[in-house]
PDB file of C-alpha atoms in Angstrom:
ATOM      1  CA  MET G  18     -33.467 -27.202  26.867  1.00  0.00           C
ATOM      2  CA  SER G  19     -33.702 -24.633  24.743  1.00  0.00           C
ATOM      3  CA  ILE G  20     -32.280 -24.558  21.365  1.00  0.00           C
ATOM      4  CA  ARG G  21     -30.682 -20.986  22.562  1.00  0.00           C
ATOM      5  CA  GLU G  22     -29.233 -22.446  25.275  1.00  0.00           C
ATOM      6  CA  VAL G  23     -28.144 -25.011  23.637  1.00  0.00           C
ATOM      7  CA  SER G  24     -26.225 -22.628  22.146  1.00  0.00           C
ATOM      8  CA  GLU G  25     -25.035 -20.465  25.048  1.00  0.00           C
ATOM      9  CA  VAL G  26     -23.651 -23.547  26.261  1.00  0.00           C
ATOM     10  CA  LEU G  27     -21.775 -24.592  23.142  1.00  0.00           C
ATOM     11  CA  ASN G  28     -20.232 -21.114  23.267  1.00  0.00           C
ATOM     12  CA  THR G  29     -18.227 -22.104  26.172  1.00  0.00           C
ATOM     13  CA  GLU G  30     -16.535 -25.910  27.314  1.00  0.00           C
ATOM     14  CA  PRO G  31     -19.248 -27.923  26.399  1.00  0.00           C
ATOM     15  CA  SER G  32     -18.413 -31.143  28.449  1.00  0.00           C
ATOM     16  CA  GLU G  33     -18.296 -34.401  26.153  1.00  0.00           C
ATOM     17  CA  GLU G  34     -21.945 -35.688  28.181  1.00  0.00           C
ATOM     18  CA  PHE G  35     -23.117 -32.853  26.640  1.00  0.00           C
ATOM     19  CA  LEU G  36     -21.596 -33.007  22.850  1.00  0.00           C
ATOM     20  CA  LYS G  37     -23.130 -36.236  23.353  1.00  0.00           C
ATOM     21  CA  ALA G  38     -26.294 -35.501  24.253  1.00  0.00           C
ATOM     22  CA  CYS G  39     -26.390 -33.044  21.446  1.00  0.00           C
ATOM     23  CA  ALA G  40     -25.747 -35.639  19.135  1.00  0.00           C
ATOM     24  CA  GLN G  41     -28.797 -37.492  20.500  1.00  0.00           C
ATOM     25  CA  ASP G  42     -30.589 -35.018  20.242  1.00  0.00           C
ATOM     26  CA  SER G  43     -33.316 -35.341  17.231  1.00  0.00           C
ATOM     27  CA  ARG G  44     -34.212 -31.580  16.607  1.00  0.00           C
ATOM     28  CA  GLN G  45     -32.656 -30.119  13.721  1.00  0.00           C
ATOM     29  CA  GLY G  46     -31.989 -26.932  15.396  1.00  0.00           C
ATOM     30  CA  VAL G  47     -29.574 -28.722  17.390  1.00  0.00           C
ATOM     31  CA  GLN G  48     -28.404 -30.966  14.941  1.00  0.00           C
ATOM     32  CA  ASN G  49     -27.355 -27.585  12.880  1.00  0.00           C
ATOM     33  CA  LEU G  50     -25.558 -26.433  16.055  1.00  0.00           C
ATOM     34  CA  ILE G  51     -23.244 -29.611  16.647  1.00  0.00           C
ATOM     35  CA  VAL G  52     -22.451 -29.363  13.310  1.00  0.00           C
ATOM     36  CA  ARG G  53     -20.823 -25.615  13.373  1.00  0.00           C
ATOM     37  CA  TYR G  54     -19.474 -26.587  16.697  1.00  0.00           C
ATOM     38  CA  TYR G  55     -17.491 -29.605  15.495  1.00  0.00           C
ATOM     39  CA  LYS G  56     -16.239 -27.699  12.289  1.00  0.00           C
ATOM     40  CA  GLU G  57     -15.355 -23.707  14.739  1.00  0.00           C
ATOM     41  CA  TRP G  58     -13.058 -26.797  16.323  1.00  0.00           C
ATOM     42  CA  GLU G  59     -11.221 -28.333  13.842  1.00  0.00           C
ATOM     43  CA  ALA G  60     -10.711 -25.070  12.911  1.00  0.00           C
ATOM     44  CA  ARG G  61      -9.472 -23.761  16.120  1.00  0.00           C
ATOM     45  CA  LEU G  62      -7.066 -26.788  15.662  1.00  0.00           C
ATOM     46  CA  VAL G  63      -6.024 -26.121  12.613  1.00  0.00           C
ATOM     47  CA  GLU G  64      -5.147 -22.622  13.558  1.00  0.00           C
ATOM     48  CA  GLU G  65      -2.854 -23.421  16.809  1.00  0.00           C
ATOM     49  CA  GLU G  66      -1.195 -25.872  14.740  1.00  0.00           C
ATOM     50  CA  ARG G  67      -0.501 -22.888  12.367  1.00  0.00           C
ATOM     51  CA  ILE G  68       0.463 -20.951  14.775  1.00  0.00           C
ATOM     52  CA  GLU G  69       3.048 -23.464  16.820  1.00  0.00           C
ATOM     53  CA  ALA G  70       4.556 -24.421  13.424  1.00  0.00           C
ATOM     54  CA  LEU G  71       5.856 -20.450  12.868  1.00  0.00           C
ATOM     55  CA  LEU G  72       6.491 -20.336  16.465  1.00  0.00           C
ATOM     56  CA  ARG G  73       9.807 -23.380  15.380  1.00  0.00           C
ATOM     57  CA  GLU G  74      12.795 -20.818  15.268  1.00  0.00           C
ATOM     58  CA  GLU G  75      11.139 -19.297  18.883  1.00  0.00           C
ATOM     59  CA  LYS G  76      11.240 -22.278  20.177  1.00  0.00           C
ATOM     60  CA  GLN G  77      14.499 -23.325  19.037  1.00  0.00           C
ATOM     61  CA  LEU G  78      16.090 -20.444  20.367  1.00  0.00           C
ATOM     62  CA  TRP G  79      14.155 -20.149  23.615  1.00  0.00           C
ATOM     63  CA  ILE G  80      15.722 -23.814  24.531  1.00  0.00           C
ATOM     64  CA  LYS G  81      18.960 -21.922  24.295  1.00  0.00           C
ATOM     65  CA  GLY G  82      18.068 -19.842  26.192  1.00  0.00           C
ATOM     66  CA  TYR G  83      17.307 -16.598  24.545  1.00  0.00           C
ATOM     67  CA  LEU G  84      14.407 -15.426  26.216  1.00  0.00           C
ATOM     68  CA  HIS G  85      13.269 -11.819  24.604  1.00  0.00           C
ATOM     69  CA  ILE G  86      13.483 -12.578  21.142  1.00  0.00           C
ATOM     70  CA  ALA G  87      12.868 -10.316  19.271  1.00  0.00           C
ATOM     71  CA  GLY G  88      11.271 -10.838  15.272  1.00  0.00           C
ATOM     72  CA  ILE G  89      12.003  -7.727  12.901  1.00  0.00           C
ATOM     73  CA  ASP G  90      10.587  -6.658   9.696  1.00  0.00           C
ATOM     74  CA  GLU G  91       9.610  -3.264   7.157  1.00  0.00           C
ATOM     75  CA  ALA G  92       7.706  -2.031   5.244  1.00  0.00           C
ATOM     76  CA  GLY G  93       7.754   0.458   2.465  1.00  0.00           C
ATOM     77  CA  ARG G  94      10.811  -0.398   1.117  1.00  0.00           C
ATOM     78  CA  GLY G  95       9.431   0.284  -2.521  1.00  0.00           C
ATOM     79  CA  PRO G  96       7.003   3.084  -2.532  1.00  0.00           C
ATOM     80  CA  LEU G  97       7.751   6.929  -4.502  1.00  0.00           C
ATOM     81  CA  ALA G  98       6.825   8.447  -1.644  1.00  0.00           C
ATOM     82  CA  GLY G  99       7.469   8.102   2.435  1.00  0.00           C
ATOM     83  CA  PRO G 100       9.855   6.666   4.900  1.00  0.00           C
ATOM     84  CA  VAL G 101      10.802   2.964   5.258  1.00  0.00           C
ATOM     85  CA  VAL G 102       9.406   2.229   8.459  1.00  0.00           C
ATOM     86  CA  ALA G 103      10.563  -0.771  10.018  1.00  0.00           C
ATOM     87  CA  ALA G 104       9.264  -2.526  13.269  1.00  0.00           C
ATOM     88  CA  THR G 105      10.507  -5.044  16.231  1.00  0.00           C
ATOM     89  CA  CYS G 106       8.245  -7.494  18.502  1.00  0.00           C
ATOM     90  CA  ILE G 107       9.412  -9.976  20.978  1.00  0.00           C
ATOM     91  CA  LEU G 108       6.126 -12.024  21.905  1.00  0.00           C
ATOM     92  CA  PRO G 109       5.946 -14.571  24.321  1.00  0.00           C
ATOM     93  CA  ALA G 110       6.001 -18.184  25.309  1.00  0.00           C
ATOM     94  CA  LYS G 111       1.864 -17.246  25.397  1.00  0.00           C
ATOM     95  CA  PHE G 112      -0.777 -15.484  23.048  1.00  0.00           C
ATOM     96  CA  ASN G 113      -3.789 -15.308  21.241  1.00  0.00           C
ATOM     97  CA  LEU G 114      -3.395 -14.327  18.133  1.00  0.00           C
ATOM     98  CA  PRO G 115      -5.610 -15.704  15.906  1.00  0.00           C
ATOM     99  CA  GLY G 116      -4.707 -15.234  12.270  1.00  0.00           C
ATOM    100  CA  LEU G 117      -0.942 -14.050  12.820  1.00  0.00           C
ATOM    101  CA  ASN G 118       0.835 -13.768   9.459  1.00  0.00           C
ATOM    102  CA  ASP G 119       2.951 -12.369   7.269  1.00  0.00           C
ATOM    103  CA  SER G 120       0.667  -8.811   6.952  1.00  0.00           C
ATOM    104  CA  LYS G 121       0.603  -9.131   2.792  1.00  0.00           C
ATOM    105  CA  LYS G 122      -1.681 -11.874   2.933  1.00  0.00           C
ATOM    106  CA  LEU G 123      -3.937 -10.097   5.445  1.00  0.00           C
ATOM    107  CA  THR G 124      -7.303  -7.681   5.119  1.00  0.00           C
ATOM    108  CA  GLU G 125      -6.931  -4.578   6.321  1.00  0.00           C
ATOM    109  CA  SER G 126      -8.862  -5.129   8.876  1.00  0.00           C
ATOM    110  CA  LYS G 127      -7.531  -8.252  10.315  1.00  0.00           C
ATOM    111  CA  ARG G 128      -4.140  -5.574  10.510  1.00  0.00           C
ATOM    112  CA  GLU G 129      -5.684  -3.129  12.137  1.00  0.00           C
ATOM    113  CA  LYS G 130      -7.356  -5.865  14.721  1.00  0.00           C
ATOM    114  CA  LEU G 131      -3.646  -7.515  15.268  1.00  0.00           C
ATOM    115  CA  PHE G 132      -1.968  -4.515  15.713  1.00  0.00           C
ATOM    116  CA  GLN G 133      -3.813  -3.698  18.375  1.00  0.00           C
ATOM    117  CA  GLN G 134      -3.631  -7.372  19.718  1.00  0.00           C
ATOM    118  CA  ILE G 135       0.050  -7.760  19.150  1.00  0.00           C
ATOM    119  CA  LYS G 136       0.724  -3.957  21.374  1.00  0.00           C
ATOM    120  CA  GLU G 137      -1.116  -5.575  24.239  1.00  0.00           C
ATOM    121  CA  GLN G 138       0.006  -8.656  24.357  1.00  0.00           C
ATOM    122  CA  ALA G 139       4.032  -7.861  23.238  1.00  0.00           C
ATOM    123  CA  ILE G 140       6.413  -8.571  25.855  1.00  0.00           C
ATOM    124  CA  GLY G 141       7.916  -5.311  24.085  1.00  0.00           C
ATOM    125  CA  TYR G 142       8.117  -3.541  20.669  1.00  0.00           C
ATOM    126  CA  ALA G 143       8.626  -0.164  18.698  1.00  0.00           C
ATOM    127  CA  VAL G 144       8.754   0.917  15.454  1.00  0.00           C
ATOM    128  CA  GLY G 145      11.737   2.916  13.483  1.00  0.00           C
ATOM    129  CA  SER G 146      11.804   4.819  10.470  1.00  0.00           C
ATOM    130  CA  ALA G 147      14.625   6.138   7.680  1.00  0.00           C
ATOM    131  CA  GLU G 148      13.288   9.562   5.892  1.00  0.00           C
ATOM    132  CA  PRO G 149      12.961  10.031   2.191  1.00  0.00           C
ATOM    133  CA  ALA G 150      16.371  12.109   2.617  1.00  0.00           C
ATOM    134  CA  GLU G 151      18.048   9.460   4.167  1.00  0.00           C
ATOM    135  CA  ILE G 152      17.065   6.839   1.425  1.00  0.00           C
ATOM    136  CA  ASP G 153      17.787   8.804  -1.309  1.00  0.00           C
ATOM    137  CA  GLY G 154      21.958   9.352   0.689  1.00  0.00           C
ATOM    138  CA  LEU G 155      22.053   5.876   1.492  1.00  0.00           C
ATOM    139  CA  ASN G 156      19.774   4.223  -1.133  1.00  0.00           C
ATOM    140  CA  ILE G 157      16.735   2.011  -0.193  1.00  0.00           C
ATOM    141  CA  LEU G 158      18.654  -1.852   1.441  1.00  0.00           C
ATOM    142  CA  GLN G 159      20.510   0.929   3.771  1.00  0.00           C
ATOM    143  CA  ALA G 160      18.387   2.880   4.860  1.00  0.00           C
ATOM    144  CA  THR G 161      15.847  -0.109   5.798  1.00  0.00           C
ATOM    145  CA  LYS G 162      18.594  -1.166   8.126  1.00  0.00           C
ATOM    146  CA  LEU G 163      18.960   2.089   9.449  1.00  0.00           C
ATOM    147  CA  ALA G 164      15.104   1.870  10.188  1.00  0.00           C
ATOM    148  CA  MET G 165      15.783  -1.441  11.428  1.00  0.00           C
ATOM    149  CA  LYS G 166      18.731  -0.322  13.833  1.00  0.00           C
ATOM    150  CA  ARG G 167      16.279   2.558  15.317  1.00  0.00           C
ATOM    151  CA  ALA G 168      13.354   0.019  16.853  1.00  0.00           C
ATOM    152  CA  VAL G 169      15.609  -2.037  18.230  1.00  0.00           C
ATOM    153  CA  GLU G 170      16.931   1.167  19.786  1.00  0.00           C
ATOM    154  CA  GLY G 171      13.845   2.212  20.526  1.00  0.00           C
ATOM    155  CA  LEU G 172      13.002  -0.971  22.700  1.00  0.00           C
ATOM    156  CA  LYS G 173      12.801  -0.498  26.185  1.00  0.00           C
ATOM    157  CA  VAL G 174      13.015  -4.481  26.833  1.00  0.00           C
ATOM    158  CA  ARG G 175      16.785  -5.838  26.487  1.00  0.00           C
ATOM    159  CA  PRO G 176      16.727  -8.428  23.013  1.00  0.00           C
ATOM    160  CA  HIS G 177      18.570 -11.394  23.702  1.00  0.00           C
ATOM    161  CA  PHE G 178      18.064 -12.397  19.699  1.00  0.00           C
ATOM    162  CA  LEU G 179      16.998 -11.260  16.584  1.00  0.00           C
ATOM    163  CA  LEU G 180      14.777 -12.238  13.867  1.00  0.00           C
ATOM    164  CA  ILE G 181      15.051 -10.606  11.174  1.00  0.00           C
ATOM    165  CA  ASP G 182      12.815 -10.871   8.028  1.00  0.00           C
ATOM    166  CA  ALA G 183      16.099 -11.385   5.515  1.00  0.00           C
ATOM    167  CA  LEU G 184      18.649  -9.380   6.292  1.00  0.00           C
ATOM    168  CA  GLU G 185      21.342  -8.879   8.913  1.00  0.00           C
ATOM    169  CA  LEU G 186      22.254  -6.097  11.122  1.00  0.00           C
ATOM    170  CA  SER G 187      25.856  -5.615  11.205  1.00  0.00           C
ATOM    171  CA  SER G 188      26.085  -2.715  13.113  1.00  0.00           C
ATOM    172  CA  LEU G 189      23.917  -4.299  16.163  1.00  0.00           C
ATOM    173  CA  LYS G 190      26.097  -6.600  18.614  1.00  0.00           C
ATOM    174  CA  ILE G 191      23.412  -8.910  19.101  1.00  0.00           C
ATOM    175  CA  PRO G 192      23.275 -12.548  18.401  1.00  0.00           C
ATOM    176  CA  GLN G 193      20.480 -12.364  14.845  1.00  0.00           C
ATOM    177  CA  LYS G 194      19.514 -14.246  12.165  1.00  0.00           C
ATOM    178  CA  GLY G 195      18.389 -13.640   9.012  1.00  0.00           C
ATOM    179  CA  ILE G 196      15.545 -15.182   7.575  1.00  0.00           C
ATOM    180  CA  ILE G 197      14.477 -15.509   4.109  1.00  0.00           C
ATOM    181  CA  ASP G 198      10.388 -15.154   4.433  1.00  0.00           C
ATOM    182  CA  GLY G 199      10.635 -14.688   7.831  1.00  0.00           C
ATOM    183  CA  ASP G 200       7.087 -12.833   7.903  1.00  0.00           C
ATOM    184  CA  ALA G 201       5.774 -16.404   6.740  1.00  0.00           C
ATOM    185  CA  LEU G 202       7.700 -18.087   8.950  1.00  0.00           C
ATOM    186  CA  SER G 203       8.091 -16.728  12.311  1.00  0.00           C
ATOM    187  CA  ALA G 204       5.872 -15.552  14.748  1.00  0.00           C
ATOM    188  CA  SER G 205       7.943 -12.713  16.099  1.00  0.00           C
ATOM    189  CA  ILE G 206       8.804 -11.757  12.669  1.00  0.00           C
ATOM    190  CA  ALA G 207       4.889 -12.037  11.421  1.00  0.00           C
ATOM    191  CA  ALA G 208       4.055  -9.887  14.572  1.00  0.00           C
ATOM    192  CA  ALA G 209       6.775  -7.145  13.566  1.00  0.00           C
ATOM    193  CA  SER G 210       5.747  -7.011   9.834  1.00  0.00           C
ATOM    194  CA  ILE G 211       1.851  -5.885  10.957  1.00  0.00           C
ATOM    195  CA  LEU G 212       3.540  -3.162  13.418  1.00  0.00           C
ATOM    196  CA  ALA G 213       5.258  -2.037  10.420  1.00  0.00           C
ATOM    197  CA  LYS G 214       3.023  -2.230   7.825  1.00  0.00           C
ATOM    198  CA  VAL G 215       0.073  -0.855  10.458  1.00  0.00           C
ATOM    199  CA  SER G 216       2.342   2.177  11.146  1.00  0.00           C
ATOM    200  CA  ARG G 217       3.243   3.444   7.670  1.00  0.00           C
ATOM    201  CA  ASP G 218      -0.557   3.254   6.504  1.00  0.00           C
ATOM    202  CA  HIS G 219      -1.546   5.679   9.370  1.00  0.00           C
ATOM    203  CA  LEU G 220       1.294   7.361   8.544  1.00  0.00           C
ATOM    204  CA  MET G 221       1.046   8.394   4.904  1.00  0.00           C
ATOM    205  CA  GLY G 222      -2.664   8.865   6.071  1.00  0.00           C
ATOM    206  CA  GLU G 223      -1.517  11.829   7.634  1.00  0.00           C
ATOM    207  CA  LEU G 224       0.641  12.975   4.644  1.00  0.00           C
ATOM    208  CA  ASP G 225      -2.107  13.283   2.776  1.00  0.00           C
ATOM    209  CA  LYS G 226      -3.319  15.590   4.758  1.00  0.00           C
ATOM    210  CA  LEU G 227      -0.500  17.151   3.917  1.00  0.00           C
ATOM    211  CA  TYR G 228      -0.405  16.667  -0.030  1.00  0.00           C
ATOM    212  CA  PRO G 229      -3.593  15.536  -0.423  1.00  0.00           C
ATOM    213  CA  GLU G 230      -3.424  15.766  -4.423  1.00  0.00           C
ATOM    214  CA  TYR G 231      -1.222  12.552  -4.755  1.00  0.00           C
ATOM    215  CA  GLY G 232      -3.512  10.736  -2.589  1.00  0.00           C
ATOM    216  CA  PHE G 233      -1.320   9.023  -0.676  1.00  0.00           C
ATOM    217  CA  ALA G 234      -4.147   7.741   2.249  1.00  0.00           C
ATOM    218  CA  LYS G 235      -5.083   5.101  -1.096  1.00  0.00           C
ATOM    219  CA  ASN G 236      -1.788   4.525  -2.815  1.00  0.00           C
ATOM    220  CA  LYS G 237       1.041   4.586   0.582  1.00  0.00           C
ATOM    221  CA  GLY G 238       3.396   6.427  -1.731  1.00  0.00           C
ATOM    222  CA  TYR G 239       3.479   3.516  -4.036  1.00  0.00           C
ATOM    223  CA  GLY G 240       4.014   4.426  -7.987  1.00  0.00           C
ATOM    224  CA  THR G 241       0.355   3.664  -9.241  1.00  0.00           C
ATOM    225  CA  ARG G 242      -1.009   5.731 -12.157  1.00  0.00           C
ATOM    226  CA  GLU G 243      -2.569   7.792 -10.625  1.00  0.00           C
ATOM    227  CA  HIS G 244      -0.137   9.027  -8.233  1.00  0.00           C
ATOM    228  CA  LEU G 245       2.310   8.789 -11.742  1.00  0.00           C
ATOM    229  CA  MET G 246      -0.312  11.342 -12.990  1.00  0.00           C
ATOM    230  CA  ALA G 247      -0.009  13.248  -9.855  1.00  0.00           C
ATOM    231  CA  LEU G 248       3.525  13.670  -9.999  1.00  0.00           C
ATOM    232  CA  ARG G 249       3.587  14.414 -13.438  1.00  0.00           C
ATOM    233  CA  ARG G 250       0.472  17.008 -12.895  1.00  0.00           C
ATOM    234  CA  TYR G 251       2.098  18.330  -9.573  1.00  0.00           C
ATOM    235  CA  GLY G 252       5.382  17.519  -9.637  1.00  0.00           C
ATOM    236  CA  VAL G 253       7.723  16.087  -7.361  1.00  0.00           C
ATOM    237  CA  SER G 254       6.874  16.891  -3.185  1.00  0.00           C
ATOM    238  CA  PRO G 255       8.774  17.082   0.106  1.00  0.00           C
ATOM    239  CA  ILE G 256       8.294  13.727   0.816  1.00  0.00           C
ATOM    240  CA  HIS G 257       8.814  12.042  -2.750  1.00  0.00           C
ATOM    241  CA  ARG G 258      12.320   9.768  -2.992  1.00  0.00           C
ATOM    242  CA  ARG G 259      14.146  11.662  -5.583  1.00  0.00           C
ATOM    243  CA  SER G 260      16.496   8.539  -6.664  1.00  0.00           C
ATOM    244  CA  PHE G 261      13.822   6.902  -7.207  1.00  0.00           C
ATOM    245  CA  ALA G 262      13.487   6.805 -10.917  1.00  0.00           C
ATOM    246  CA  PRO G 263       9.528   7.813 -11.546  1.00  0.00           C
ATOM    247  CA  VAL G 264      10.529  10.635  -9.370  1.00  0.00           C
ATOM    248  CA  GLN G 265      14.251  11.308 -11.072  1.00  0.00           C
ATOM    249  CA  GLN G 266      12.610  11.520 -14.808  1.00  0.00           C
ATOM    250  CA  GLN G 267      10.113  14.039 -13.663  1.00  0.00           C
ATOM    251  CA  LEU G 268      12.667  16.749 -11.828  1.00  0.00           C
ATOM    252  CA  ASP G 269      14.803  16.072 -14.828  1.00  0.00           C
ATOM    253  CA  ILE G 270      11.745  17.248 -16.922  1.00  0.00           C
ATOM    254  CA  VAL G 271      11.714  20.384 -14.682  1.00  0.00           C
TER     255      VAL G 271
END
């Protein structure tokens, strides 16, 4: 076999006999391929073990008979502008989402890729939000809970149990558990964190077209130096959170 043909077989599911033959092949090109194959194989095993660990909470609940477990997380509690967005996601027992993790630990390109994969593989998912006026009227914590409630209510599949990042939703009469750092400890919450983060980023990109002077596509509404300078120069927009200190200070100046 040529080295190219060896490479093609290694990219499928090679037999033990084939791997042994490659190991005994004297060609340097084949030796390089077999080394790379085993490195990638070991990396896949590590990733599979990591994903299995992320499913610990879900497995315990599946055993108890809760089949549809909805992970819930939010994005955008800290920004000075734009809504707070929450997402909920029900994953199947078997899925293929390599790299699934807390959205904050992922690159933008990886989040975008997983965003599409999660939507394709999820049993159910939904996104909810609370607008700046609601944040100002309720406070950010209660607005976050409202966004989460709306996300759950948007599910087309009824959840049997809720796993929520850090919070509990007493307004929903569904069995639930709040998990501190849940987006790093639960696969369902991690998936929800990606849906929430990417959905909000896309929305801020659209709002940037309406209010381009604030740089929302880049800063996502967070209080960056450039955003604060624009706030002082152009004033408060309709989507700024007036109860947040830097925005309130600008209103007081006016």
